[in-house]
mmCIF file of C-alpha atoms in Angstrom:
data_model
loop_
_atom_site.group_PDB
_atom_site.id
_atom_site.type_symbol
_atom_site.label_atom_id
_atom_site.label_comp_id
_atom_site.label_asym_id
_atom_site.label_seq_id
_atom_site.Cartn_x
_atom_site.Cartn_y
_atom_site.Cartn_z
ATOM 1 C CA UNK A 1 0.000 0.000 0.000
ATOM 2 C CA UNK A 2 1.365 3.396 -1.003
ATOM 3 C CA UNK A 3 2.023 5.893 1.699
ATOM 4 C CA UNK A 4 -0.335 8.862 1.579
ATOM 5 C CA UNK A 5 1.162 12.204 0.702
ATOM 6 C CA UNK A 6 0.595 14.861 3.337
ATOM 7 C CA UNK A 7 -1.176 18.138 2.601
ATOM 8 C CA UNK A 8 1.997 20.169 3.117
ATOM 9 C CA UNK A 9 3.889 17.974 0.661
ATOM 10 C CA UNK A 10 1.150 18.322 -1.938
ATOM 11 C CA UNK A 11 1.200 22.108 -1.531
ATOM 12 C CA UNK A 12 4.978 22.251 -1.919
ATOM 13 C CA UNK A 13 4.766 20.029 -5.013
ATOM 14 C CA UNK A 14 2.118 22.279 -6.561
ATOM 15 C CA UNK A 15 4.135 25.404 -5.811
ATOM 16 C CA UNK A 16 7.209 23.811 -7.341
ATOM 17 C CA UNK A 17 5.314 22.903 -10.521
ATOM 18 C CA UNK A 18 3.794 26.380 -10.723
ATOM 19 C CA UNK A 19 7.210 27.981 -10.312
ATOM 20 C CA UNK A 20 8.620 25.784 -13.054
ATOM 21 C CA UNK A 21 5.778 26.748 -15.406
ATOM 22 C CA UNK A 22 6.322 30.429 -14.663
ATOM 23 C CA UNK A 23 10.035 30.186 -15.375
ATOM 24 C CA UNK A 24 9.349 28.308 -18.608
ATOM 25 C CA UNK A 25 7.025 31.129 -19.632
ATOM 26 C CA UNK A 26 9.751 33.664 -18.829
ATOM 27 C CA UNK A 27 12.217 31.781 -21.028
ATOM 28 C CA UNK A 28 9.767 31.477 -23.903
ATOM 29 C CA UNK A 29 8.579 35.091 -23.837
ATOM 30 C CA UNK A 30 11.831 36.778 -22.680
ATOM 31 C CA UNK A 31 9.714 38.725 -20.214
ATOM 32 C CA UNK A 32 10.819 38.633 -16.596
ATOM 33 C CA UNK A 33 7.409 39.858 -15.415
ATOM 34 C CA UNK A 34 6.054 36.329 -15.770
ATOM 35 C CA UNK A 35 8.177 35.405 -12.746
ATOM 36 C CA UNK A 36 6.205 37.504 -10.252
ATOM 37 C CA UNK A 37 8.374 36.978 -7.189
ATOM 38 C CA UNK A 38 11.910 38.278 -6.847
ATOM 39 C CA UNK A 39 13.014 34.782 -5.909
ATOM 40 C CA UNK A 40 11.811 33.351 -9.235
ATOM 41 C CA UNK A 41 13.185 36.315 -11.146
ATOM 42 C CA UNK A 42 16.616 35.762 -9.625
ATOM 43 C CA UNK A 43 16.542 32.111 -10.665
ATOM 44 C CA UNK A 44 15.873 33.200 -14.237
ATOM 45 C CA UNK A 45 18.475 35.960 -13.979
ATOM 46 C CA UNK A 46 21.092 33.409 -12.952
ATOM 47 C CA UNK A 47 20.265 31.401 -16.066
ATOM 48 C CA UNK A 48 20.645 34.516 -18.212
ATOM 49 C CA UNK A 49 24.004 35.328 -16.651
ATOM 50 C CA UNK A 50 25.268 31.852 -17.498
ATOM 51 C CA UNK A 51 24.148 32.310 -21.100
ATOM 52 C CA UNK A 52 25.857 35.684 -21.226
ATOM 53 C CA UNK A 53 29.107 34.253 -19.895
ATOM 54 C CA UNK A 54 29.124 31.701 -22.714
ATOM 55 C CA UNK A 55 29.714 34.411 -25.328
ATOM 56 C CA UNK A 56 33.420 34.592 -26.182
ATOM 57 C CA UNK A 57 33.466 38.002 -27.886
ATOM 58 C CA UNK A 58 32.800 41.237 -26.045
ATOM 59 C CA UNK A 59 30.834 42.623 -28.996
ATOM 60 C CA UNK A 60 28.466 39.654 -28.799
ATOM 61 C CA UNK A 61 28.015 40.183 -25.060
ATOM 62 C CA UNK A 62 27.187 43.853 -25.623
ATOM 63 C CA UNK A 63 24.684 43.014 -28.364
ATOM 64 C CA UNK A 64 23.012 40.422 -26.144
ATOM 65 C CA UNK A 65 22.745 42.898 -23.274
ATOM 66 C CA UNK A 66 21.250 45.554 -25.559
ATOM 67 C CA UNK A 67 18.893 43.355 -27.571
ATOM 68 C CA UNK A 68 17.853 40.671 -25.081
ATOM 69 C CA UNK A 69 18.695 41.317 -21.434
ATOM 70 C CA UNK A 70 17.778 44.986 -21.070
ATOM 71 C CA UNK A 71 14.406 44.679 -22.842
ATOM 72 C CA UNK A 72 13.688 41.713 -20.598
ATOM 73 C CA UNK A 73 14.816 43.046 -17.216
ATOM 74 C CA UNK A 74 14.802 46.851 -17.351
ATOM 75 C CA UNK A 75 10.975 47.082 -17.153
ATOM 76 C CA UNK A 76 11.155 45.173 -13.861
ATOM 77 C CA UNK A 77 13.690 47.669 -12.539
ATOM 78 C CA UNK A 78 11.485 50.551 -13.670
ATOM 79 C CA UNK A 79 8.465 49.044 -11.895
ATOM 80 C CA UNK A 80 10.532 48.432 -8.760
ATOM 81 C CA UNK A 81 11.642 52.069 -8.582
ATOM 82 C CA UNK A 82 8.140 53.316 -9.333
ATOM 83 C CA UNK A 83 6.809 51.339 -6.368
ATOM 84 C CA UNK A 84 9.494 52.828 -4.126
ATOM 85 C CA UNK A 85 8.494 56.305 -5.268
ATOM 86 C CA UNK A 86 4.818 55.544 -4.732
ATOM 87 C CA UNK A 87 5.597 54.460 -1.174
ATOM 88 C CA UNK A 88 7.931 57.428 -0.683
ATOM 89 C CA UNK A 89 10.860 55.146 0.140
ATOM 90 C CA UNK A 90 14.062 57.174 -0.131
ATOM 91 C CA UNK A 91 16.420 55.326 2.191
ATOM 92 C CA UNK A 92 17.987 51.866 2.184
ATOM 93 C CA UNK A 93 15.648 49.158 0.935
ATOM 94 C CA UNK A 94 16.018 45.442 0.261
ATOM 95 C CA UNK A 95 18.799 44.448 -2.118
ATOM 96 C CA UNK A 96 17.654 44.096 -5.710
ATOM 97 C CA UNK A 97 20.310 42.439 -7.944
ATOM 98 C CA UNK A 98 18.260 42.940 -11.135
ATOM 99 C CA UNK A 99 18.382 46.689 -10.545
ATOM 100 C CA UNK A 100 22.174 46.555 -10.178
ATOM 101 C CA UNK A 101 22.765 44.418 -13.266
ATOM 102 C CA UNK A 102 20.583 46.666 -15.427
ATOM 103 C CA UNK A 103 22.727 49.659 -14.478
ATOM 104 C CA UNK A 104 25.934 47.878 -15.430
ATOM 105 C CA UNK A 105 24.415 46.700 -18.713
ATOM 106 C CA UNK A 106 23.239 50.223 -19.554
ATOM 107 C CA UNK A 107 26.799 51.481 -19.133
ATOM 108 C CA UNK A 108 28.097 48.590 -21.239
ATOM 109 C CA UNK A 109 25.785 49.349 -24.165
ATOM 110 C CA UNK A 110 26.539 53.086 -24.051
ATOM 111 C CA UNK A 111 23.210 54.369 -22.714
ATOM 112 C CA UNK A 112 24.978 56.726 -20.332
ATOM 113 C CA UNK A 113 22.097 59.050 -19.548
ATOM 114 C CA UNK A 114 19.855 56.314 -18.177
ATOM 115 C CA UNK A 115 22.798 54.468 -16.637
ATOM 116 C CA UNK A 116 23.972 57.507 -14.656
ATOM 117 C CA UNK A 117 20.443 58.322 -13.539
ATOM 118 C CA UNK A 118 19.888 54.818 -12.173
ATOM 119 C CA UNK A 119 23.397 54.568 -10.719
ATOM 120 C CA UNK A 120 22.879 57.756 -8.719
ATOM 121 C CA UNK A 121 19.637 56.253 -7.464
ATOM 122 C CA UNK A 122 21.425 53.049 -6.491
ATOM 123 C CA UNK A 123 23.806 55.076 -4.339
ATOM 124 C CA UNK A 124 20.894 56.867 -2.671
ATOM 125 C CA UNK A 125 19.250 53.524 -1.896
ATOM 126 C CA UNK A 126 22.521 51.947 -0.754
ATOM 127 C CA UNK A 127 22.171 49.126 -3.287
ATOM 128 C CA UNK A 128 25.133 46.723 -3.561
ATOM 129 C CA UNK A 129 27.106 46.443 -6.788
ATOM 130 C CA UNK A 130 26.081 43.728 -9.216
ATOM 131 C CA UNK A 131 27.384 40.201 -8.752
ATOM 132 C CA UNK A 132 31.112 39.644 -8.485
ATOM 133 C CA UNK A 133 32.167 43.187 -9.473
ATOM 134 C CA UNK A 134 34.425 44.237 -6.630
ATOM 135 C CA UNK A 135 33.743 47.947 -6.871
ATOM 136 C CA UNK A 136 31.692 50.577 -5.124
ATOM 137 C CA UNK A 137 29.197 52.459 -7.256
ATOM 138 C CA UNK A 138 30.993 55.808 -7.044
ATOM 139 C CA UNK A 139 34.315 54.436 -8.277
ATOM 140 C CA UNK A 140 32.651 52.356 -10.970
ATOM 141 C CA UNK A 141 30.654 55.319 -12.305
ATOM 142 C CA UNK A 142 33.656 57.656 -12.186
ATOM 143 C CA UNK A 143 35.998 55.313 -14.055
ATOM 144 C CA UNK A 144 33.410 54.292 -16.641
ATOM 145 C CA UNK A 145 32.373 57.843 -17.502
ATOM 146 C CA UNK A 146 35.980 59.058 -17.471
ATOM 147 C CA UNK A 147 37.035 56.381 -19.965
ATOM 148 C CA UNK A 148 34.086 57.291 -22.180
ATOM 149 C CA UNK A 149 34.898 61.017 -21.968
ATOM 150 C CA UNK A 150 38.529 60.417 -22.939
ATOM 151 C CA UNK A 151 37.488 58.687 -26.157
ATOM 152 C CA UNK A 152 34.931 61.378 -26.975
ATOM 153 C CA UNK A 153 37.341 64.241 -26.346
ATOM 154 C CA UNK A 154 40.166 62.733 -28.383
ATOM 155 C CA UNK A 155 37.761 62.397 -31.324
ATOM 156 C CA UNK A 156 36.574 65.978 -31.000
ATOM 157 C CA UNK A 157 33.137 65.009 -29.669
ATOM 158 C CA UNK A 158 31.241 66.588 -26.806
ATOM 159 C CA UNK A 159 31.677 65.116 -23.344
ATOM 160 C CA UNK A 160 28.586 66.824 -21.993
ATOM 161 C CA UNK A 161 26.378 66.573 -20.107
ATOM 162 C CA UNK A 162 27.673 63.300 -18.698
ATOM 163 C CA UNK A 163 31.179 64.350 -17.716
ATOM 164 C CA UNK A 164 29.992 67.393 -15.772
ATOM 165 C CA UNK A 165 27.241 65.366 -14.053
ATOM 166 C CA UNK A 166 29.832 62.951 -12.679
ATOM 167 C CA UNK A 167 32.567 65.564 -12.117
ATOM 168 C CA UNK A 168 30.171 67.453 -9.825
ATOM 169 C CA UNK A 169 29.689 64.323 -7.712
ATOM 170 C CA UNK A 170 33.430 63.588 -7.675
ATOM 171 C CA UNK A 171 34.149 67.086 -6.378
ATOM 172 C CA UNK A 172 31.292 67.524 -3.919
ATOM 173 C CA UNK A 173 30.014 64.145 -2.761
ATOM 174 C CA UNK A 174 32.296 61.191 -3.352
ATOM 175 C CA UNK A 175 35.436 60.493 -1.339
ATOM 176 C CA UNK A 176 37.441 58.829 -4.089
ATOM 177 C CA UNK A 177 41.227 58.275 -3.958
ATOM 178 C CA UNK A 178 43.215 61.446 -4.638
ATOM 179 C CA UNK A 179 44.670 60.238 -7.974
ATOM 180 C CA UNK A 180 41.152 59.588 -9.286
ATOM 181 C CA UNK A 181 39.861 62.987 -8.205
ATOM 182 C CA UNK A 182 43.005 64.617 -9.614
ATOM 183 C CA UNK A 183 42.539 63.067 -13.035
ATOM 184 C CA UNK A 184 39.022 64.516 -13.173
ATOM 185 C CA UNK A 185 40.309 68.004 -12.369
ATOM 186 C CA UNK A 186 43.053 67.590 -14.951
ATOM 187 C CA UNK A 187 40.659 66.383 -17.611
ATOM 188 C CA UNK A 188 38.243 69.239 -16.902
ATOM 189 C CA UNK A 189 41.107 71.717 -17.265
ATOM 190 C CA UNK A 190 42.371 70.192 -20.486
ATOM 191 C CA UNK A 191 38.835 70.167 -21.907
ATOM 192 C CA UNK A 192 38.915 73.966 -21.862
ATOM 193 C CA UNK A 193 42.037 73.908 -24.033
ATOM 194 C CA UNK A 194 40.906 71.442 -26.688
ATOM 195 C CA UNK A 195 40.389 72.432 -30.290
ATOM 196 C CA UNK A 196 37.428 71.201 -32.334
ATOM 197 C CA UNK A 197 39.415 68.126 -33.446
ATOM 198 C CA UNK A 198 40.328 67.173 -29.880
ATOM 199 C CA UNK A 199 43.921 68.491 -29.723
ATOM 200 C CA UNK A 200 45.082 70.308 -26.579
ATOM 201 C CA UNK A 201 46.441 73.690 -27.709
ATOM 202 C CA UNK A 202 46.501 76.620 -25.279
ATOM 203 C CA UNK A 203 47.868 78.753 -28.125
ATOM 204 C CA UNK A 204 44.495 78.456 -29.874
ATOM 205 C CA UNK A 205 42.559 79.882 -26.912
ATOM 206 C CA UNK A 206 41.987 83.625 -27.119
ATOM 207 C CA UNK A 207 40.001 84.073 -23.900
ATOM 208 C CA UNK A 208 42.185 84.908 -20.885
ATOM 209 C CA UNK A 209 39.460 84.003 -18.377
ATOM 210 C CA UNK A 210 39.112 80.576 -20.007
ATOM 211 C CA UNK A 211 42.846 80.035 -19.758
ATOM 212 C CA UNK A 212 42.820 81.079 -16.109
ATOM 213 C CA UNK A 213 39.944 78.711 -15.371
ATOM 214 C CA UNK A 214 41.820 75.859 -17.016
ATOM 215 C CA UNK A 215 44.961 76.674 -15.044
ATOM 216 C CA UNK A 216 43.033 76.706 -11.755
ATOM 217 C CA UNK A 217 41.657 73.233 -12.461
ATOM 218 C CA UNK A 218 45.107 71.919 -13.368
ATOM 219 C CA UNK A 219 46.568 73.498 -10.241
ATOM 220 C CA UNK A 220 43.961 71.677 -8.155
ATOM 221 C CA UNK A 221 44.882 68.408 -9.861
ATOM 222 C CA UNK A 222 48.547 68.974 -8.981
ATOM 223 C CA UNK A 223 47.672 69.728 -5.363
ATOM 224 C CA UNK A 224 45.766 66.455 -5.080
ATOM 225 C CA UNK A 225 48.327 64.227 -6.778
ATOM 226 C CA UNK A 226 51.989 65.038 -7.246
ATOM 227 C CA UNK A 227 52.187 62.907 -10.381
ATOM 228 C CA UNK A 228 49.320 64.679 -12.138
ATOM 229 C CA UNK A 229 51.776 65.795 -14.864
ATOM 230 C CA UNK A 230 50.328 69.218 -15.552
ATOM 231 C CA UNK A 231 53.462 71.386 -15.290
ATOM 232 C CA UNK A 232 54.185 71.584 -19.021
ATOM 233 C CA UNK A 233 50.675 72.558 -20.043
ATOM 234 C CA UNK A 234 50.442 75.089 -17.202
ATOM 235 C CA UNK A 235 53.633 76.728 -18.476
ATOM 236 C CA UNK A 236 52.074 76.942 -21.934
ATOM 237 C CA UNK A 237 48.965 78.507 -20.441
ATOM 238 C CA UNK A 238 51.071 81.083 -18.626
ATOM 239 C CA UNK A 239 52.938 81.956 -21.834
ATOM 240 C CA UNK A 240 49.659 82.296 -23.718
ATOM 241 C CA UNK A 241 48.154 84.574 -21.063
ATOM 242 C CA UNK A 242 51.224 86.824 -21.071
ATOM 243 C CA UNK A 243 51.153 86.969 -24.859
ATOM 244 C CA UNK A 244 47.474 87.948 -24.896
ATOM 245 C CA UNK A 245 48.035 90.562 -22.186
ATOM 246 C CA UNK A 246 50.972 92.021 -24.105
ATOM 247 C CA UNK A 247 48.897 92.124 -27.277
ATOM 248 C CA UNK A 248 46.080 93.821 -25.369
ATOM 249 C CA UNK A 249 48.501 96.436 -24.027
ATOM 250 C CA UNK A 250 49.809 97.138 -27.514
ATOM 251 C CA UNK A 251 46.271 97.534 -28.846
ATOM 252 C CA UNK A 252 45.389 99.886 -26.016
ATOM 253 C CA UNK A 253 48.559 101.927 -26.624
ATOM 254 C CA UNK A 254 47.839 102.203 -30.337
ATOM 255 C CA UNK A 255 44.336 103.465 -29.675
ATOM 256 C CA UNK A 256 45.588 106.107 -27.253
ATOM 257 C CA UNK A 257 48.144 107.371 -29.792
ATOM 258 C CA UNK A 258 45.482 107.611 -32.463
ATOM 259 C CA UNK A 259 43.264 109.851 -30.325
#
């Protein structure tokens, strides 16, 4: 005679089958909303992370994040944040790994505006970094945006508004290592000296106040980190300022003689 199955066992079996069906529906539809509980969503997320790791080429990983993972998981993050706002929750809340991974993926695919917005929110909510990334949010954001800005500047492209958004936080809010903060000050100073093609040429700047602003930023970088390597460009700025002042004096003298 078969042993009867208890009510609790039947309930657990039914829940297990229901969970399996929900996860199968998630896989078939690529919509994480079909796994209504965070527990089920994290099971599916773990499966997605394993699939992602199987890609050998970085370009394929980026494409998969952009075309598959973000459309699947970002709506869940958006709903999660909307519920926090509806409940007026501004402080630390429960950890939400999907939220963290979506931020990292947004940075990876180059959607900096949304990535920075959500990353700032993650800091406010004291959310841990995604998975095995051994970084704090502030350092991760700073390095990622700095690397992006370097490429943009060297190609003569605008670095705004993203560089200034992060630079403001680096200066006023985040206690990053001095060399990191120094490189932001240096980059901000050099940005004022760049030509339209991305070259750094103080001799092409005709505005003394702009040159002085650049020099002040570079001076701050040097004060934060002795190896900031700004001495040469500061000397060029000084020479350019003196040349412009001398030219201005000559112009003023010529006008007085003509009167």
